Amino acid sequence: MDVQNLMTREVFTVTEDTTLAKAAALLHDERISGVPVLNDEGRPVGIISLKHLADPECPAEGVVSEVMNRTVVTIDSSATLREAAELMIKEAERRLLVIVDGRM
């Protein structure tokens, strides 16, 4: 089975300049633990998660780009589930961004 058969198709995202309060509200309201961060061209540049927002060093006010994880692990939509699992283990990541023709 390919990744494209199992991936989430409705993906919530934020931008680098989204406020931390707005990102926290999105995670809470949608009951999700993290979202991709997109730049002005719509390309993924990071991930923001509950872990980042719960960090004692996270500022009370600010924007996503100040605390997001800038490591983005991607996989092509045609990859197998085994390849995805191996990549997640290798990179110690809980999320993979699925890419189709260079776009998420």
Short mmCIF file of N, CA, C and O in Angstrom, two decimals:
data_model
loop_
_atom_site.label_atom_id
_atom_site.label_comp_id
_atom_site.label_asym_id
_atom_site.label_seq_id
_atom_site.Cartn_x
_atom_site.Cartn_y
_atom_site.Cartn_z
N MET A 1 0.84 -1.17 0.00
CA MET A 1 0.00 0.00 0.00
C MET A 1 0.89 1.24 0.00
O MET A 1 1.90 1.28 0.68
N ASP A 2 0.47 2.26 -0.74
CA ASP A 2 1.23 3.51 -0.82
C ASP A 2 0.78 4.50 0.24
O ASP A 2 -0.35 4.44 0.73
N VAL A 3 1.64 5.43 0.56
CA VAL A 3 1.35 6.48 1.53
C VAL A 3 0.08 7.25 1.12
O VAL A 3 -0.74 7.58 1.97
N GLN A 4 -0.09 7.50 -0.17
CA GLN A 4 -1.23 8.29 -0.62
C GLN A 4 -2.57 7.65 -0.28
O GLN A 4 -3.58 8.32 -0.21
N ASN A 5 -2.58 6.35 -0.04
CA ASN A 5 -3.82 5.65 0.31
C ASN A 5 -4.18 5.81 1.78
O ASN A 5 -5.31 5.53 2.16
N LEU A 6 -3.25 6.24 2.61
CA LEU A 6 -3.47 6.33 4.04
C LEU A 6 -3.34 7.75 4.59
O LEU A 6 -3.82 8.04 5.68
N MET A 7 -2.74 8.65 3.83
CA MET A 7 -2.45 9.99 4.33
C MET A 7 -3.73 10.79 4.62
O MET A 7 -4.78 10.54 4.04
N THR A 8 -3.60 11.73 5.52
CA THR A 8 -4.68 12.67 5.79
C THR A 8 -4.72 13.66 4.64
O THR A 8 -3.69 14.21 4.26
N ARG A 9 -5.88 13.88 4.11
CA ARG A 9 -6.00 14.77 2.95
C ARG A 9 -6.37 16.20 3.33
O ARG A 9 -6.01 17.13 2.64
N GLU A 10 -7.10 16.36 4.42
CA GLU A 10 -7.44 17.70 4.88
C GLU A 10 -6.44 18.07 5.97
O GLU A 10 -6.56 17.65 7.12
N VAL A 11 -5.43 18.83 5.58
CA VAL A 11 -4.36 19.17 6.50
C VAL A 11 -4.50 20.63 6.92
O VAL A 11 -4.57 21.52 6.07
N PHE A 12 -4.54 20.85 8.22
CA PHE A 12 -4.55 22.21 8.74
C PHE A 12 -3.12 22.72 8.73
O PHE A 12 -2.19 21.96 9.01
N THR A 13 -2.94 23.98 8.42
CA THR A 13 -1.61 24.58 8.39
C THR A 13 -1.66 25.97 9.02
O THR A 13 -2.73 26.55 9.20
N VAL A 14 -0.48 26.47 9.33
CA VAL A 14 -0.31 27.86 9.76
C VAL A 14 0.85 28.44 8.96
O VAL A 14 1.58 27.70 8.29
N THR A 15 1.03 29.74 9.05
CA THR A 15 2.16 30.39 8.40
C THR A 15 3.19 30.79 9.45
O THR A 15 2.89 30.78 10.66
N GLU A 16 4.34 31.18 9.00
CA GLU A 16 5.42 31.56 9.91
C GLU A 16 5.03 32.73 10.82
O GLU A 16 5.51 32.83 11.94
N ASP A 17 4.16 33.60 10.34
CA ASP A 17 3.78 34.78 11.13
C ASP A 17 2.46 34.61 11.89
O ASP A 17 1.95 35.55 12.49
N THR A 18 1.92 33.39 11.92
CA THR A 18 0.75 33.12 12.74
C THR A 18 1.12 33.29 14.21
O THR A 18 2.19 32.86 14.64
N THR A 19 0.24 33.93 14.97
CA THR A 19 0.54 34.12 16.40
C THR A 19 0.49 32.77 17.11
O THR A 19 -0.22 31.85 16.70
N LEU A 20 1.25 32.69 18.18
CA LEU A 20 1.25 31.47 18.98
C LEU A 20 -0.14 31.20 19.55
O LEU A 20 -0.57 30.05 19.64
N ALA A 21 -0.84 32.25 19.92
CA ALA A 21 -2.20 32.08 20.45
C ALA A 21 -3.13 31.48 19.40
O ALA A 21 -3.93 30.59 19.70
N LYS A 22 -3.02 31.95 18.17
CA LYS A 22 -3.87 31.43 17.10
C LYS A 22 -3.51 29.97 16.79
O LYS A 22 -4.40 29.14 16.57
N ALA A 23 -2.22 29.64 16.79
CA ALA A 23 -1.79 28.26 16.55
C ALA A 23 -2.31 27.35 17.66
O ALA A 23 -2.81 26.26 17.39
N ALA A 24 -2.21 27.81 18.90
CA ALA A 24 -2.69 27.01 20.04
C ALA A 24 -4.20 26.80 19.93
O ALA A 24 -4.69 25.69 20.19
N ALA A 25 -4.93 27.83 19.52
CA ALA A 25 -6.38 27.71 19.37
C ALA A 25 -6.73 26.70 18.29
O ALA A 25 -7.65 25.90 18.45
N LEU A 26 -5.99 26.72 17.18
CA LEU A 26 -6.23 25.77 16.09
C LEU A 26 -6.01 24.33 16.57
O LEU A 26 -6.85 23.46 16.33
N LEU A 27 -4.90 24.10 17.25
CA LEU A 27 -4.61 22.76 17.76
C LEU A 27 -5.70 22.30 18.73
O LEU A 27 -6.15 21.15 18.64
N HIS A 28 -6.12 23.19 19.58
CA HIS A 28 -7.16 22.85 20.55
C HIS A 28 -8.50 22.59 19.86
O HIS A 28 -9.13 21.56 20.08
N ASP A 29 -8.91 23.53 19.02
CA ASP A 29 -10.23 23.43 18.37
C ASP A 29 -10.36 22.21 17.47
O ASP A 29 -11.42 21.59 17.40
N GLU A 30 -9.29 21.86 16.78
CA GLU A 30 -9.32 20.74 15.84
C GLU A 30 -8.89 19.43 16.50
O GLU A 30 -8.87 18.38 15.86
N ARG A 31 -8.49 19.52 17.78
CA ARG A 31 -8.06 18.34 18.54
C ARG A 31 -6.92 17.59 17.85
O ARG A 31 -6.97 16.37 17.65
N ILE A 32 -5.92 18.37 17.45
CA ILE A 32 -4.74 17.82 16.80
C ILE A 32 -3.51 18.22 17.60
O ILE A 32 -3.56 19.16 18.39
N SER A 33 -2.41 17.53 17.39
CA SER A 33 -1.23 17.79 18.20
C SER A 33 -0.15 18.58 17.47
O SER A 33 0.83 18.99 18.08
N GLY A 34 -0.31 18.82 16.18
CA GLY A 34 0.67 19.59 15.45
C GLY A 34 0.22 19.90 14.04
O GLY A 34 -0.67 19.22 13.51
N VAL A 35 0.83 20.94 13.46
CA VAL A 35 0.51 21.33 12.08
C VAL A 35 1.76 21.79 11.35
O VAL A 35 2.69 22.31 11.96
N PRO A 36 1.77 21.61 10.02
CA PRO A 36 2.87 22.15 9.23
C PRO A 36 2.83 23.68 9.21
O PRO A 36 1.76 24.28 9.27
N VAL A 37 4.01 24.27 9.10
CA VAL A 37 4.16 25.71 8.96
C VAL A 37 4.59 25.98 7.52
O VAL A 37 5.57 25.39 7.04
N LEU A 38 3.85 26.86 6.83
CA LEU A 38 4.14 27.16 5.44
C LEU A 38 4.72 28.56 5.30
O LEU A 38 4.36 29.47 6.04
N ASN A 39 5.60 28.73 4.29
CA ASN A 39 6.12 30.06 3.99
C ASN A 39 5.17 30.78 3.03
O ASN A 39 4.10 30.27 2.70
N ASP A 40 5.58 31.94 2.55
CA ASP A 40 4.73 32.74 1.67
C ASP A 40 4.41 32.05 0.34
O ASP A 40 3.42 32.37 -0.30
N GLU A 41 5.27 31.12 -0.07
CA GLU A 41 5.04 30.39 -1.33
C GLU A 41 4.23 29.11 -1.11
O GLU A 41 4.02 28.34 -2.04
N GLY A 42 3.82 28.86 0.12
CA GLY A 42 3.05 27.67 0.41
C GLY A 42 3.89 26.42 0.60
O GLY A 42 3.37 25.31 0.62
N ARG A 43 5.18 26.59 0.76
CA ARG A 43 6.08 25.45 0.97
C ARG A 43 6.28 25.21 2.47
O ARG A 43 6.38 26.14 3.25
N PRO A 44 6.34 23.94 2.88
CA PRO A 44 6.55 23.65 4.30
C PRO A 44 7.96 24.03 4.76
O PRO A 44 8.94 23.70 4.11
N VAL A 45 8.01 24.76 5.89
CA VAL A 45 9.30 25.21 6.43
C VAL A 45 9.47 24.80 7.89
O VAL A 45 10.48 25.10 8.51
N GLY A 46 8.47 24.12 8.44
CA GLY A 46 8.57 23.70 9.83
C GLY A 46 7.31 23.03 10.31
O GLY A 46 6.36 22.82 9.55
N ILE A 47 7.33 22.70 11.59
CA ILE A 47 6.20 22.07 12.27
C ILE A 47 6.04 22.77 13.62
O ILE A 47 7.04 23.03 14.30
N ILE A 48 4.82 23.06 13.99
CA ILE A 48 4.53 23.57 15.34
C ILE A 48 3.62 22.56 16.02
O ILE A 48 2.68 22.07 15.40
N SER A 49 3.94 22.23 17.25
CA SER A 49 3.16 21.21 17.95
C SER A 49 2.87 21.64 19.39
O SER A 49 3.42 22.64 19.88
N LEU A 50 2.02 20.87 20.03
CA LEU A 50 1.72 21.12 21.44
C LEU A 50 2.99 21.10 22.28
O LEU A 50 3.12 21.85 23.24
N LYS A 51 3.92 20.24 21.90
CA LYS A 51 5.19 20.15 22.63
C LYS A 51 5.91 21.50 22.65
O LYS A 51 6.44 21.91 23.67
N HIS A 52 5.92 22.19 21.51
CA HIS A 52 6.58 23.49 21.44
C HIS A 52 5.85 24.52 22.31
O HIS A 52 6.48 25.31 23.02
N LEU A 53 4.53 24.50 22.25
CA LEU A 53 3.74 25.47 22.99
C LEU A 53 3.77 25.22 24.49
O LEU A 53 3.62 26.14 25.29
N ALA A 54 3.99 23.97 24.91
CA ALA A 54 4.03 23.63 26.32
C ALA A 54 5.42 23.83 26.94
O ALA A 54 5.57 23.77 28.16
N ASP A 55 6.40 24.07 26.11
CA ASP A 55 7.76 24.27 26.61
C ASP A 55 7.80 25.51 27.51
O ASP A 55 7.31 26.57 27.13
N PRO A 56 8.39 25.39 28.70
CA PRO A 56 8.46 26.53 29.61
C PRO A 56 9.17 27.75 29.01
O PRO A 56 8.93 28.88 29.43
N GLU A 57 10.02 27.53 28.03
CA GLU A 57 10.73 28.64 27.39
C GLU A 57 9.94 29.27 26.25
O GLU A 57 10.37 30.27 25.67
N CYS A 58 8.78 28.73 25.93
CA CYS A 58 7.94 29.30 24.87
C CYS A 58 7.39 30.64 25.37
O CYS A 58 6.79 30.70 26.46
N PRO A 59 7.56 31.70 24.60
CA PRO A 59 7.04 33.00 25.04
C PRO A 59 5.52 33.00 25.10
O PRO A 59 4.85 32.28 24.36
N ALA A 60 4.98 33.82 25.98
CA ALA A 60 3.52 33.93 26.12
C ALA A 60 2.91 34.55 24.87
O ALA A 60 1.79 34.24 24.50
N GLU A 61 3.65 35.43 24.25
CA GLU A 61 3.20 36.06 23.01
C GLU A 61 4.32 35.90 21.99
O GLU A 61 5.48 35.79 22.34
N GLY A 62 3.95 35.91 20.73
CA GLY A 62 4.95 35.78 19.69
C GLY A 62 4.34 35.11 18.48
O GLY A 62 3.12 34.96 18.38
N VAL A 63 5.22 34.72 17.56
CA VAL A 63 4.76 34.07 16.34
C VAL A 63 5.38 32.69 16.21
O VAL A 63 6.40 32.38 16.84
N VAL A 64 4.76 31.88 15.39
CA VAL A 64 5.14 30.48 15.21
C VAL A 64 6.62 30.32 14.85
O VAL A 64 7.29 29.43 15.36
N SER A 65 7.14 31.19 14.00
CA SER A 65 8.53 31.03 13.53
C SER A 65 9.54 31.10 14.67
O SER A 65 10.66 30.63 14.53
N GLU A 66 9.14 31.65 15.82
CA GLU A 66 10.06 31.78 16.95
C GLU A 66 10.26 30.46 17.70
O GLU A 66 11.28 30.29 18.37
N VAL A 67 9.32 29.53 17.58
CA VAL A 67 9.42 28.30 18.37
C VAL A 67 9.28 27.01 17.56
O VAL A 67 9.49 25.92 18.09
N MET A 68 8.94 27.11 16.29
CA MET A 68 8.67 25.91 15.48
C MET A 68 9.93 25.07 15.28
O MET A 68 11.05 25.57 15.38
N ASN A 69 9.72 23.81 14.99
CA ASN A 69 10.80 22.91 14.60
C ASN A 69 11.04 23.14 13.10
O ASN A 69 10.14 22.97 12.30
N ARG A 70 12.24 23.53 12.75
CA ARG A 70 12.54 23.84 11.35
C ARG A 70 12.94 22.60 10.53
O ARG A 70 13.17 22.69 9.35
N THR A 71 13.00 21.47 11.19
CA THR A 71 13.29 20.23 10.50
C THR A 71 11.99 19.71 9.90
O THR A 71 11.04 19.45 10.63
N VAL A 72 11.97 19.58 8.59
CA VAL A 72 10.78 19.08 7.90
C VAL A 72 11.15 17.78 7.20
O VAL A 72 12.03 17.76 6.35
N VAL A 73 10.51 16.71 7.61
CA VAL A 73 10.75 15.41 7.01
C VAL A 73 9.60 15.13 6.05
O VAL A 73 8.44 15.14 6.45
N THR A 74 9.95 14.93 4.78
CA THR A 74 8.93 14.70 3.75
C THR A 74 9.10 13.33 3.11
O THR A 74 10.17 12.73 3.19
N ILE A 75 8.02 12.91 2.47
CA ILE A 75 8.05 11.65 1.74
C ILE A 75 7.15 11.80 0.52
O ILE A 75 6.15 12.51 0.57
N ASP A 76 7.51 11.17 -0.56
CA ASP A 76 6.69 11.22 -1.78
C ASP A 76 5.44 10.38 -1.60
O ASP A 76 5.46 9.34 -0.93
N SER A 77 4.35 10.82 -2.19
CA SER A 77 3.06 10.13 -2.03
C SER A 77 3.08 8.71 -2.57
O SER A 77 2.26 7.88 -2.16
N SER A 78 4.02 8.39 -3.44
CA SER A 78 4.08 7.05 -4.01
C SER A 78 4.90 6.07 -3.17
O SER A 78 4.97 4.89 -3.48
N ALA A 79 5.49 6.56 -2.08
CA ALA A 79 6.28 5.69 -1.20
C ALA A 79 5.38 4.67 -0.52
O ALA A 79 4.19 4.90 -0.32
N THR A 80 5.96 3.54 -0.17
CA THR A 80 5.19 2.50 0.52
C THR A 80 5.07 2.85 2.00
O THR A 80 5.84 3.66 2.53
N LEU A 81 4.14 2.20 2.67
CA LEU A 81 3.99 2.41 4.10
C LEU A 81 5.23 1.95 4.86
O LEU A 81 5.62 2.55 5.85
N ARG A 82 5.86 0.89 4.38
CA ARG A 82 7.10 0.42 5.00
C ARG A 82 8.18 1.49 4.90
O ARG A 82 8.89 1.77 5.87
N GLU A 83 8.31 2.10 3.73
CA GLU A 83 9.30 3.18 3.56
C GLU A 83 8.99 4.35 4.51
O GLU A 83 9.90 4.92 5.10
N ALA A 84 7.73 4.67 4.65
CA ALA A 84 7.33 5.76 5.56
C ALA A 84 7.69 5.41 7.00
O ALA A 84 8.25 6.23 7.73
N ALA A 85 7.38 4.20 7.42
CA ALA A 85 7.68 3.77 8.78
C ALA A 85 9.18 3.78 9.04
O ALA A 85 9.64 4.24 10.09
N GLU A 86 9.95 3.30 8.09
CA GLU A 86 11.41 3.28 8.24
C GLU A 86 11.96 4.69 8.36
O GLU A 86 12.86 4.96 9.16
N LEU A 87 11.42 5.61 7.56
CA LEU A 87 11.87 7.01 7.61
C LEU A 87 11.51 7.65 8.94
O LEU A 87 12.32 8.36 9.54
N MET A 88 10.32 7.37 9.43
CA MET A 88 9.90 7.92 10.72
C MET A 88 10.79 7.42 11.85
O MET A 88 11.16 8.18 12.75
N ILE A 89 11.15 6.15 11.81
CA ILE A 89 12.05 5.58 12.82
C ILE A 89 13.44 6.18 12.70
O ILE A 89 14.03 6.63 13.69
N LYS A 90 13.95 6.23 11.49
CA LYS A 90 15.29 6.76 11.25
C LYS A 90 15.42 8.21 11.71
O LYS A 90 16.40 8.59 12.34
N GLU A 91 14.41 9.02 11.40
CA GLU A 91 14.45 10.44 11.72
C GLU A 91 13.86 10.78 13.08
O GLU A 91 13.84 11.94 13.48
N ALA A 92 13.35 9.75 13.78
CA ALA A 92 12.70 9.94 15.09
C ALA A 92 11.61 11.00 15.01
O ALA A 92 11.52 11.90 15.83
N GLU A 93 10.79 10.90 13.98
CA GLU A 93 9.70 11.84 13.75
C GLU A 93 8.36 11.14 13.88
O GLU A 93 8.22 9.98 13.51
N ARG A 94 7.38 11.87 14.39
CA ARG A 94 6.03 11.33 14.50
C ARG A 94 5.15 11.74 13.34
O ARG A 94 4.04 11.25 13.20
N ARG A 95 5.65 12.68 12.53
CA ARG A 95 4.88 13.18 11.39
C ARG A 95 5.74 13.24 10.15
O ARG A 95 6.90 13.63 10.21
N LEU A 96 5.15 12.89 9.03
CA LEU A 96 5.79 13.06 7.73
C LEU A 96 4.88 13.94 6.88
O LEU A 96 3.66 13.76 6.88
N LEU A 97 5.47 14.85 6.16
CA LEU A 97 4.69 15.64 5.21
C LEU A 97 4.76 14.94 3.87
O LEU A 97 5.84 14.64 3.37
N VAL A 98 3.59 14.67 3.30
CA VAL A 98 3.53 13.96 2.05
C VAL A 98 3.58 14.95 0.91
O VAL A 98 2.80 15.92 0.88
N ILE A 99 4.48 14.71 -0.03
CA ILE A 99 4.71 15.62 -1.13
C ILE A 99 4.26 14.99 -2.44
O ILE A 99 4.58 13.83 -2.73
N VAL A 100 3.54 15.78 -3.23
CA VAL A 100 3.11 15.37 -4.57
C VAL A 100 3.57 16.48 -5.52
O VAL A 100 3.18 17.64 -5.35
N ASP A 101 4.42 16.14 -6.47
CA ASP A 101 4.94 17.12 -7.42
C ASP A 101 5.55 18.33 -6.71
O ASP A 101 5.32 19.47 -7.11
N GLY A 102 6.28 18.09 -5.63
CA GLY A 102 6.97 19.14 -4.93
C GLY A 102 6.12 19.97 -3.98
O GLY A 102 6.61 20.91 -3.37
N ARG A 103 4.85 19.66 -3.87
CA ARG A 103 3.95 20.42 -2.99
C ARG A 103 3.29 19.49 -1.99
O ARG A 103 3.04 18.34 -2.27
N MET A 104 2.99 20.04 -0.84
CA MET A 104 2.35 19.25 0.20
C MET A 104 0.90 18.98 -0.17
O MET A 104 0.22 19.76 -0.75
#
